[in-house]
Amino acid sequence: LQYIQKRTRDARRQALQHHSVAKVDPTNPARQIIQLTTDGEELVRDWIVTAYETALNNGAAFAINNQLVWKQYLNFVKSWNVVATDGSGVNHALHTKQKELLRGIYQRLITLPMLGLDGLWKEYETFERAQSEQLAVALIEEHQPKYQHARSVYLERQRVYSTHELRLGRLATPPVDFEFLDQYGNVKVDVDEKDYQQKMKDEIELLAKWKRRKGYERTNPERLSSADLTIRIRQCYKDTVCCFMR
């Protein structure tokens, strides 16, 4: 999300420099308003869409809290102003692009196990029915098995591990050995050995839970392609490193 926020700022800065016009504020004639041109708005949209796609293709689609990225992506595309700036009505080209992009996002995310998947599936059904009832029947029938499989994998994954057990919000702390052992690997004489053993046990148990998660993901329960499975497992290792990084 931080990467997307940075690219959004970069896009707006670029658009303001090269694709903006100054207009008089109707409420205050002495004041000017800087507005983006149509080209500037298109540049911002394209940069932000590219940023989302880059993030998703590099592991964000498979992160533990992936629903946050997907929902933010959906909300961004839904926020597009499809009314033509010249007041001639709807910009049909942009409106068509918006609908196609939304359909693509929905059809990708409903195949991924994530929190709130049921609600997103209902959103997708509503979206398709709003476009064409006849087409919606065919598309929903085609994608429902993929959604049901993703839902079953999500429920199975919850039985294998939970985000609470993995302690994702854990703050960086020194390793137990750093606090309790001297430079030769011996327990320091001025520490509580029981406290040391308990903390070592907790850390070993946490590491075992992360190993269980990695082992489960390597079985490819989502039936991903080789390329997507590689991204999924790589993201799993990244999550592990974040938890244990000192």
PDB file of C-alpha atoms in Angstrom:
ATOM      1  CA  LEU A   1       0.000   0.000   0.000  1.00  0.00           C
ATOM      2  CA  GLN A   2       2.891   2.387   0.686  1.00  0.00           C
ATOM      3  CA  TYR A   3       4.249   1.737  -2.806  1.00  0.00           C
ATOM      4  CA  ILE A   4       0.843   2.521  -4.323  1.00  0.00           C
ATOM      5  CA  GLN A   5       0.558   5.706  -2.273  1.00  0.00           C
ATOM      6  CA  LYS A   6       3.989   6.841  -3.475  1.00  0.00           C
ATOM      7  CA  ARG A   7       3.144   6.162  -7.130  1.00  0.00           C
ATOM      8  CA  THR A   8      -0.138   8.048  -6.684  1.00  0.00           C
ATOM      9  CA  ARG A   9       1.740  11.106  -5.404  1.00  0.00           C
ATOM     10  CA  ASP A  10       4.247  10.826  -8.268  1.00  0.00           C
ATOM     11  CA  ALA A  11       1.430  10.600 -10.824  1.00  0.00           C
ATOM     12  CA  ARG A  12      -0.381  13.657  -9.495  1.00  0.00           C
ATOM     13  CA  ARG A  13       2.857  15.646  -9.387  1.00  0.00           C
ATOM     14  CA  GLN A  14       3.688  14.688 -12.975  1.00  0.00           C
ATOM     15  CA  ALA A  15       0.171  15.517 -14.176  1.00  0.00           C
ATOM     16  CA  LEU A  16       0.143  18.906 -12.444  1.00  0.00           C
ATOM     17  CA  GLN A  17       3.465  19.832 -14.049  1.00  0.00           C
ATOM     18  CA  HIS A  18       2.559  18.917 -17.624  1.00  0.00           C
ATOM     19  CA  HIS A  19      -1.219  18.527 -17.904  1.00  0.00           C
ATOM     20  CA  SER A  20      -2.949  21.258 -15.882  1.00  0.00           C
ATOM     21  CA  VAL A  21      -4.634  24.586 -16.487  1.00  0.00           C
ATOM     22  CA  ALA A  22      -5.340  27.551 -14.248  1.00  0.00           C
ATOM     23  CA  LYS A  23      -8.962  28.667 -13.954  1.00  0.00           C
ATOM     24  CA  VAL A  24     -10.604  31.501 -12.071  1.00  0.00           C
ATOM     25  CA  ASP A  25     -12.394  30.432  -8.899  1.00  0.00           C
ATOM     26  CA  PRO A  26     -16.072  31.366  -9.471  1.00  0.00           C
ATOM     27  CA  THR A  27     -16.544  32.023  -5.764  1.00  0.00           C
ATOM     28  CA  ASN A  28     -13.441  34.224  -5.561  1.00  0.00           C
ATOM     29  CA  PRO A  29     -12.387  35.849  -8.856  1.00  0.00           C
ATOM     30  CA  ALA A  30      -9.092  36.968  -7.352  1.00  0.00           C
ATOM     31  CA  ARG A  31      -8.117  33.342  -6.795  1.00  0.00           C
ATOM     32  CA  GLN A  32      -7.071  30.744  -9.381  1.00  0.00           C
ATOM     33  CA  ILE A  33      -7.714  27.010  -9.293  1.00  0.00           C
ATOM     34  CA  ILE A  34      -5.294  24.537 -10.834  1.00  0.00           C
ATOM     35  CA  GLN A  35      -7.176  21.737 -12.581  1.00  0.00           C
ATOM     36  CA  LEU A  36      -5.969  18.673 -14.445  1.00  0.00           C
ATOM     37  CA  THR A  37      -6.746  18.375 -18.122  1.00  0.00           C
ATOM     38  CA  THR A  38      -8.352  15.253 -19.564  1.00  0.00           C
ATOM     39  CA  ASP A  39      -4.875  13.976 -20.475  1.00  0.00           C
ATOM     40  CA  GLY A  40      -3.702  14.666 -16.937  1.00  0.00           C
ATOM     41  CA  GLU A  41      -6.575  12.705 -15.400  1.00  0.00           C
ATOM     42  CA  GLU A  42      -5.882   9.808 -17.772  1.00  0.00           C
ATOM     43  CA  LEU A  43      -2.186   9.859 -16.857  1.00  0.00           C
ATOM     44  CA  VAL A  44      -3.014   9.658 -13.147  1.00  0.00           C
ATOM     45  CA  ARG A  45      -5.452   6.778 -13.698  1.00  0.00           C
ATOM     46  CA  ASP A  46      -2.966   4.823 -15.805  1.00  0.00           C
ATOM     47  CA  TRP A  47      -0.102   5.306 -13.344  1.00  0.00           C
ATOM     48  CA  ILE A  48      -2.191   4.202 -10.378  1.00  0.00           C
ATOM     49  CA  VAL A  49      -3.604   1.154 -12.200  1.00  0.00           C
ATOM     50  CA  THR A  50      -0.045   0.182 -13.162  1.00  0.00           C
ATOM     51  CA  ALA A  51       1.025   0.593  -9.521  1.00  0.00           C
ATOM     52  CA  TYR A  52      -1.750  -1.720  -8.308  1.00  0.00           C
ATOM     53  CA  GLU A  53      -0.961  -4.305 -10.968  1.00  0.00           C
ATOM     54  CA  THR A  54       2.752  -4.183 -10.137  1.00  0.00           C
ATOM     55  CA  ALA A  55       2.048  -4.658  -6.429  1.00  0.00           C
ATOM     56  CA  LEU A  56      -0.369  -7.552  -7.067  1.00  0.00           C
ATOM     57  CA  ASN A  57       2.025  -9.269  -9.490  1.00  0.00           C
ATOM     58  CA  ASN A  58       4.841  -9.061  -6.949  1.00  0.00           C
ATOM     59  CA  GLY A  59       3.086 -10.787  -4.075  1.00  0.00           C
ATOM     60  CA  ALA A  60       0.427  -8.412  -2.758  1.00  0.00           C
ATOM     61  CA  ALA A  61      -2.270 -10.614  -4.318  1.00  0.00           C
ATOM     62  CA  PHE A  62      -1.163 -13.431  -2.008  1.00  0.00           C
ATOM     63  CA  ALA A  63      -0.285 -11.492   1.144  1.00  0.00           C
ATOM     64  CA  ILE A  64      -2.081 -12.452   4.350  1.00  0.00           C
ATOM     65  CA  ASN A  65      -4.173  -9.271   4.340  1.00  0.00           C
ATOM     66  CA  ASN A  66      -4.574  -9.257   0.561  1.00  0.00           C
ATOM     67  CA  GLN A  67      -8.219  -8.209   0.811  1.00  0.00           C
ATOM     68  CA  LEU A  68      -7.063  -4.703   1.777  1.00  0.00           C
ATOM     69  CA  VAL A  69      -5.223  -4.195  -1.531  1.00  0.00           C
ATOM     70  CA  TRP A  70      -8.008  -5.704  -3.646  1.00  0.00           C
ATOM     71  CA  LYS A  71     -10.737  -3.620  -1.975  1.00  0.00           C
ATOM     72  CA  GLN A  72      -8.707  -0.433  -2.298  1.00  0.00           C
ATOM     73  CA  TYR A  73      -8.129  -1.223  -5.986  1.00  0.00           C
ATOM     74  CA  LEU A  74     -11.863  -1.720  -6.509  1.00  0.00           C
ATOM     75  CA  ASN A  75     -12.727   1.509  -4.712  1.00  0.00           C
ATOM     76  CA  PHE A  76     -10.217   3.438  -6.809  1.00  0.00           C
ATOM     77  CA  VAL A  77     -11.683   2.227 -10.117  1.00  0.00           C
ATOM     78  CA  LYS A  78     -15.253   2.812  -8.882  1.00  0.00           C
ATOM     79  CA  SER A  79     -14.323   6.413  -8.027  1.00  0.00           C
ATOM     80  CA  TRP A  80     -13.562   7.331 -11.641  1.00  0.00           C
ATOM     81  CA  ASN A  81     -15.604  10.275 -12.883  1.00  0.00           C
ATOM     82  CA  VAL A  82     -17.046   9.021 -16.170  1.00  0.00           C
ATOM     83  CA  VAL A  83     -18.934  12.250 -16.906  1.00  0.00           C
ATOM     84  CA  ALA A  84     -17.351  14.160 -19.787  1.00  0.00           C
ATOM     85  CA  THR A  85     -15.663  17.406 -18.761  1.00  0.00           C
ATOM     86  CA  ASP A  86     -17.344  19.329 -21.580  1.00  0.00           C
ATOM     87  CA  GLY A  87     -20.778  18.580 -20.134  1.00  0.00           C
ATOM     88  CA  SER A  88     -21.818  16.381 -23.055  1.00  0.00           C
ATOM     89  CA  GLY A  89     -22.811  13.494 -20.798  1.00  0.00           C
ATOM     90  CA  VAL A  90     -21.131  10.208 -20.055  1.00  0.00           C
ATOM     91  CA  ASN A  91     -17.666   9.526 -21.463  1.00  0.00           C
ATOM     92  CA  HIS A  92     -18.563   6.180 -23.016  1.00  0.00           C
ATOM     93  CA  ALA A  93     -14.973   5.149 -23.735  1.00  0.00           C
ATOM     94  CA  LEU A  94     -13.926   5.704 -20.123  1.00  0.00           C
ATOM     95  CA  HIS A  95     -17.114   4.093 -18.817  1.00  0.00           C
ATOM     96  CA  THR A  96     -16.459   0.985 -20.925  1.00  0.00           C
ATOM     97  CA  LYS A  97     -12.846   0.854 -19.719  1.00  0.00           C
ATOM     98  CA  GLN A  98     -14.030   1.169 -16.116  1.00  0.00           C
ATOM     99  CA  LYS A  99     -16.529  -1.698 -16.463  1.00  0.00           C
ATOM    100  CA  GLU A 100     -13.981  -3.984 -18.151  1.00  0.00           C
ATOM    101  CA  LEU A 101     -11.373  -3.265 -15.488  1.00  0.00           C
ATOM    102  CA  LEU A 102     -13.844  -3.842 -12.648  1.00  0.00           C
ATOM    103  CA  ARG A 103     -14.933  -7.147 -14.204  1.00  0.00           C
ATOM    104  CA  GLY A 104     -11.302  -8.247 -14.496  1.00  0.00           C
ATOM    105  CA  ILE A 105     -10.535  -7.329 -10.877  1.00  0.00           C
ATOM    106  CA  TYR A 106     -13.597  -9.133  -9.551  1.00  0.00           C
ATOM    107  CA  GLN A 107     -12.918 -12.248 -11.603  1.00  0.00           C
ATOM    108  CA  ARG A 108      -9.350 -12.428 -10.291  1.00  0.00           C
ATOM    109  CA  LEU A 109     -10.008 -11.748  -6.622  1.00  0.00           C
ATOM    110  CA  ILE A 110     -12.910 -14.237  -6.272  1.00  0.00           C
ATOM    111  CA  THR A 111     -10.450 -17.038  -7.057  1.00  0.00           C
ATOM    112  CA  LEU A 112      -8.252 -16.119  -4.070  1.00  0.00           C
ATOM    113  CA  PRO A 113      -8.889 -17.194  -0.467  1.00  0.00           C
ATOM    114  CA  MET A 114      -9.276 -14.062   1.624  1.00  0.00           C
ATOM    115  CA  LEU A 115     -11.214 -12.459   4.444  1.00  0.00           C
ATOM    116  CA  GLY A 116     -14.574 -11.145   3.261  1.00  0.00           C
ATOM    117  CA  LEU A 117     -14.658 -13.322   0.140  1.00  0.00           C
ATOM    118  CA  ASP A 118     -18.410 -13.989   0.454  1.00  0.00           C
ATOM    119  CA  GLY A 119     -19.183 -10.280   0.443  1.00  0.00           C
ATOM    120  CA  LEU A 120     -16.957  -9.685  -2.571  1.00  0.00           C
ATOM    121  CA  TRP A 121     -18.690 -12.506  -4.452  1.00  0.00           C
ATOM    122  CA  LYS A 122     -22.073 -10.873  -3.799  1.00  0.00           C
ATOM    123  CA  GLU A 123     -20.648  -7.565  -5.031  1.00  0.00           C
ATOM    124  CA  TYR A 124     -19.528  -9.288  -8.219  1.00  0.00           C
ATOM    125  CA  GLU A 125     -22.969 -10.825  -8.760  1.00  0.00           C
ATOM    126  CA  THR A 126     -24.598  -7.414  -8.306  1.00  0.00           C
ATOM    127  CA  PHE A 127     -22.108  -5.805 -10.689  1.00  0.00           C
ATOM    128  CA  GLU A 128     -22.738  -8.352 -13.466  1.00  0.00           C
ATOM    129  CA  ARG A 129     -26.511  -8.207 -13.107  1.00  0.00           C
ATOM    130  CA  ALA A 130     -26.383  -4.427 -13.400  1.00  0.00           C
ATOM    131  CA  GLN A 131     -24.653  -4.765 -16.779  1.00  0.00           C
ATOM    132  CA  SER A 132     -26.710  -7.538 -18.396  1.00  0.00           C
ATOM    133  CA  GLU A 133     -28.912 -10.140 -16.737  1.00  0.00           C
ATOM    134  CA  GLN A 134     -28.390 -12.620 -19.559  1.00  0.00           C
ATOM    135  CA  LEU A 135     -24.597 -12.251 -19.583  1.00  0.00           C
ATOM    136  CA  ALA A 136     -24.548 -12.299 -15.769  1.00  0.00           C
ATOM    137  CA  VAL A 137     -26.122 -15.755 -15.656  1.00  0.00           C
ATOM    138  CA  ALA A 138     -23.400 -17.192 -17.896  1.00  0.00           C
ATOM    139  CA  LEU A 139     -20.496 -15.451 -16.151  1.00  0.00           C
ATOM    140  CA  ILE A 140     -21.694 -16.257 -12.633  1.00  0.00           C
ATOM    141  CA  GLU A 141     -22.182 -19.894 -13.571  1.00  0.00           C
ATOM    142  CA  GLU A 142     -18.659 -19.973 -15.031  1.00  0.00           C
ATOM    143  CA  HIS A 143     -16.927 -18.389 -12.025  1.00  0.00           C
ATOM    144  CA  GLN A 144     -18.942 -19.817  -9.140  1.00  0.00           C
ATOM    145  CA  PRO A 145     -16.877 -23.064  -8.924  1.00  0.00           C
ATOM    146  CA  LYS A 146     -13.686 -20.965  -8.668  1.00  0.00           C
ATOM    147  CA  TYR A 147     -15.219 -18.900  -5.871  1.00  0.00           C
ATOM    148  CA  GLN A 148     -16.391 -22.017  -4.028  1.00  0.00           C
ATOM    149  CA  HIS A 149     -12.932 -23.571  -4.276  1.00  0.00           C
ATOM    150  CA  ALA A 150     -11.311 -20.376  -2.942  1.00  0.00           C
ATOM    151  CA  ARG A 151     -13.816 -20.350  -0.089  1.00  0.00           C
ATOM    152  CA  SER A 152     -13.067 -23.979   0.831  1.00  0.00           C
ATOM    153  CA  VAL A 153      -9.312 -23.293   0.757  1.00  0.00           C
ATOM    154  CA  TYR A 154      -9.796 -20.269   3.027  1.00  0.00           C
ATOM    155  CA  LEU A 155     -11.707 -22.368   5.565  1.00  0.00           C
ATOM    156  CA  GLU A 156      -9.127 -25.151   5.374  1.00  0.00           C
ATOM    157  CA  ARG A 157      -6.296 -22.672   5.805  1.00  0.00           C
ATOM    158  CA  GLN A 158      -7.929 -21.346   8.966  1.00  0.00           C
ATOM    159  CA  ARG A 159      -7.731 -24.869  10.413  1.00  0.00           C
ATOM    160  CA  VAL A 160      -4.035 -25.184   9.533  1.00  0.00           C
ATOM    161  CA  TYR A 161      -2.991 -21.799  10.911  1.00  0.00           C
ATOM    162  CA  SER A 162      -4.480 -18.487  11.939  1.00  0.00           C
ATOM    163  CA  THR A 163      -3.082 -14.978  11.619  1.00  0.00           C
ATOM    164  CA  HIS A 164      -3.431 -14.593  15.398  1.00  0.00           C
ATOM    165  CA  GLU A 165      -1.132 -17.589  15.985  1.00  0.00           C
ATOM    166  CA  LEU A 166       1.452 -16.168  13.576  1.00  0.00           C
ATOM    167  CA  ARG A 167       1.560 -12.897  15.550  1.00  0.00           C
ATOM    168  CA  LEU A 168       1.744 -10.673  12.494  1.00  0.00           C
ATOM    169  CA  GLY A 169       1.750  -7.490  14.554  1.00  0.00           C
ATOM    170  CA  ARG A 170       4.809  -8.584  16.503  1.00  0.00           C
ATOM    171  CA  LEU A 171       7.318  -5.800  17.073  1.00  0.00           C
ATOM    172  CA  ALA A 172      10.969  -6.341  16.221  1.00  0.00           C
ATOM    173  CA  THR A 173      12.854  -7.599  19.285  1.00  0.00           C
ATOM    174  CA  PRO A 174      16.369  -9.015  19.783  1.00  0.00           C
ATOM    175  CA  PRO A 175      16.665 -12.823  19.552  1.00  0.00           C
ATOM    176  CA  VAL A 176      16.394 -14.632  22.856  1.00  0.00           C
ATOM    177  CA  ASP A 177      20.013 -15.770  22.559  1.00  0.00           C
ATOM    178  CA  PHE A 178      21.188 -12.168  22.280  1.00  0.00           C
ATOM    179  CA  GLU A 179      19.658 -11.286  25.641  1.00  0.00           C
ATOM    180  CA  PHE A 180      20.536 -14.405  27.624  1.00  0.00           C
ATOM    181  CA  LEU A 181      23.773 -15.835  26.134  1.00  0.00           C
ATOM    182  CA  ASP A 182      27.311 -14.519  26.270  1.00  0.00           C
ATOM    183  CA  GLN A 183      29.710 -14.372  23.318  1.00  0.00           C
ATOM    184  CA  TYR A 184      30.686 -18.030  23.858  1.00  0.00           C
ATOM    185  CA  GLY A 185      27.117 -19.332  23.730  1.00  0.00           C
ATOM    186  CA  ASN A 186      26.758 -19.927  27.458  1.00  0.00           C
ATOM    187  CA  VAL A 187      23.821 -18.716  29.565  1.00  0.00           C
ATOM    188  CA  LYS A 188      24.827 -15.579  31.447  1.00  0.00           C
ATOM    189  CA  VAL A 189      25.213 -16.069  35.184  1.00  0.00           C
ATOM    190  CA  ASP A 190      23.056 -13.070  36.121  1.00  0.00           C
ATOM    191  CA  VAL A 191      19.879 -14.152  34.265  1.00  0.00           C
ATOM    192  CA  ASP A 192      16.919 -16.298  35.169  1.00  0.00           C
ATOM    193  CA  GLU A 193      17.484 -19.582  33.320  1.00  0.00           C
ATOM    194  CA  LYS A 194      13.783 -20.527  33.552  1.00  0.00           C
ATOM    195  CA  ASP A 195      12.850 -17.240  31.897  1.00  0.00           C
ATOM    196  CA  TYR A 196      15.396 -17.939  29.164  1.00  0.00           C
ATOM    197  CA  GLN A 197      14.048 -21.449  28.557  1.00  0.00           C
ATOM    198  CA  GLN A 198      10.450 -20.206  28.426  1.00  0.00           C
ATOM    199  CA  LYS A 199      11.265 -17.485  25.908  1.00  0.00           C
ATOM    200  CA  MET A 200      13.250 -19.952  23.791  1.00  0.00           C
ATOM    201  CA  LYS A 201      10.271 -22.317  23.854  1.00  0.00           C
ATOM    202  CA  ASP A 202       7.894 -19.533  22.758  1.00  0.00           C
ATOM    203  CA  GLU A 203      10.150 -18.526  19.882  1.00  0.00           C
ATOM    204  CA  ILE A 204      10.645 -22.103  18.713  1.00  0.00           C
ATOM    205  CA  GLU A 205       6.874 -22.699  18.798  1.00  0.00           C
ATOM    206  CA  LEU A 206       6.254 -19.533  16.768  1.00  0.00           C
ATOM    207  CA  LEU A 207       8.857 -20.576  14.204  1.00  0.00           C
ATOM    208  CA  ALA A 208       7.218 -24.020  13.967  1.00  0.00           C
ATOM    209  CA  LYS A 209       3.865 -22.376  13.171  1.00  0.00           C
ATOM    210  CA  TRP A 210       5.438 -20.377  10.360  1.00  0.00           C
ATOM    211  CA  LYS A 211       7.101 -23.536   9.032  1.00  0.00           C
ATOM    212  CA  ARG A 212       3.719 -25.274   9.100  1.00  0.00           C
ATOM    213  CA  ARG A 213       2.253 -22.438   7.066  1.00  0.00           C
ATOM    214  CA  LYS A 214       5.051 -22.644   4.474  1.00  0.00           C
ATOM    215  CA  GLY A 215       4.683 -26.403   4.233  1.00  0.00           C
ATOM    216  CA  TYR A 216       0.954 -26.067   3.652  1.00  0.00           C
ATOM    217  CA  GLU A 217       1.362 -23.439   0.929  1.00  0.00           C
ATOM    218  CA  ARG A 218       3.894 -25.626  -0.891  1.00  0.00           C
ATOM    219  CA  THR A 219       1.169 -28.264  -1.358  1.00  0.00           C
ATOM    220  CA  ASN A 220      -0.564 -25.732  -3.677  1.00  0.00           C
ATOM    221  CA  PRO A 221      -4.102 -25.998  -2.259  1.00  0.00           C
ATOM    222  CA  GLU A 222      -5.246 -23.181  -4.555  1.00  0.00           C
ATOM    223  CA  ARG A 223      -4.141 -25.095  -7.694  1.00  0.00           C
ATOM    224  CA  LEU A 224      -2.055 -22.176  -8.852  1.00  0.00           C
ATOM    225  CA  SER A 225       0.091 -22.156 -11.952  1.00  0.00           C
ATOM    226  CA  SER A 226       3.834 -22.678 -11.465  1.00  0.00           C
ATOM    227  CA  ALA A 227       4.508 -18.949 -11.793  1.00  0.00           C
ATOM    228  CA  ASP A 228       1.773 -17.938  -9.321  1.00  0.00           C
ATOM    229  CA  LEU A 229       2.782 -20.699  -6.895  1.00  0.00           C
ATOM    230  CA  THR A 230       6.324 -19.334  -6.892  1.00  0.00           C
ATOM    231  CA  ILE A 231       4.993 -15.855  -6.067  1.00  0.00           C
ATOM    232  CA  ARG A 232       2.729 -17.297  -3.338  1.00  0.00           C
ATOM    233  CA  ILE A 233       5.592 -19.182  -1.648  1.00  0.00           C
ATOM    234  CA  ARG A 234       7.976 -16.247  -2.006  1.00  0.00           C
ATOM    235  CA  GLN A 235       5.407 -13.991  -0.329  1.00  0.00           C
ATOM    236  CA  CYS A 236       5.067 -16.538   2.467  1.00  0.00           C
ATOM    237  CA  TYR A 237       8.818 -16.362   3.112  1.00  0.00           C
ATOM    238  CA  LYS A 238       8.686 -12.552   3.024  1.00  0.00           C
ATOM    239  CA  ASP A 239       5.948 -12.598   5.676  1.00  0.00           C
ATOM    240  CA  THR A 240       8.088 -14.922   7.803  1.00  0.00           C
ATOM    241  CA  VAL A 241      11.133 -12.669   7.514  1.00  0.00           C
ATOM    242  CA  CYS A 242       9.051  -9.633   8.526  1.00  0.00           C
ATOM    243  CA  CYS A 243       7.941 -11.426  11.687  1.00  0.00           C
ATOM    244  CA  PHE A 244      11.431 -12.540  12.697  1.00  0.00           C
ATOM    245  CA  MET A 245      13.477  -9.627  11.412  1.00  0.00           C
ATOM    246  CA  ARG A 246      15.524  -8.005  14.138  1.00  0.00           C
TER     247      ARG A 246
END
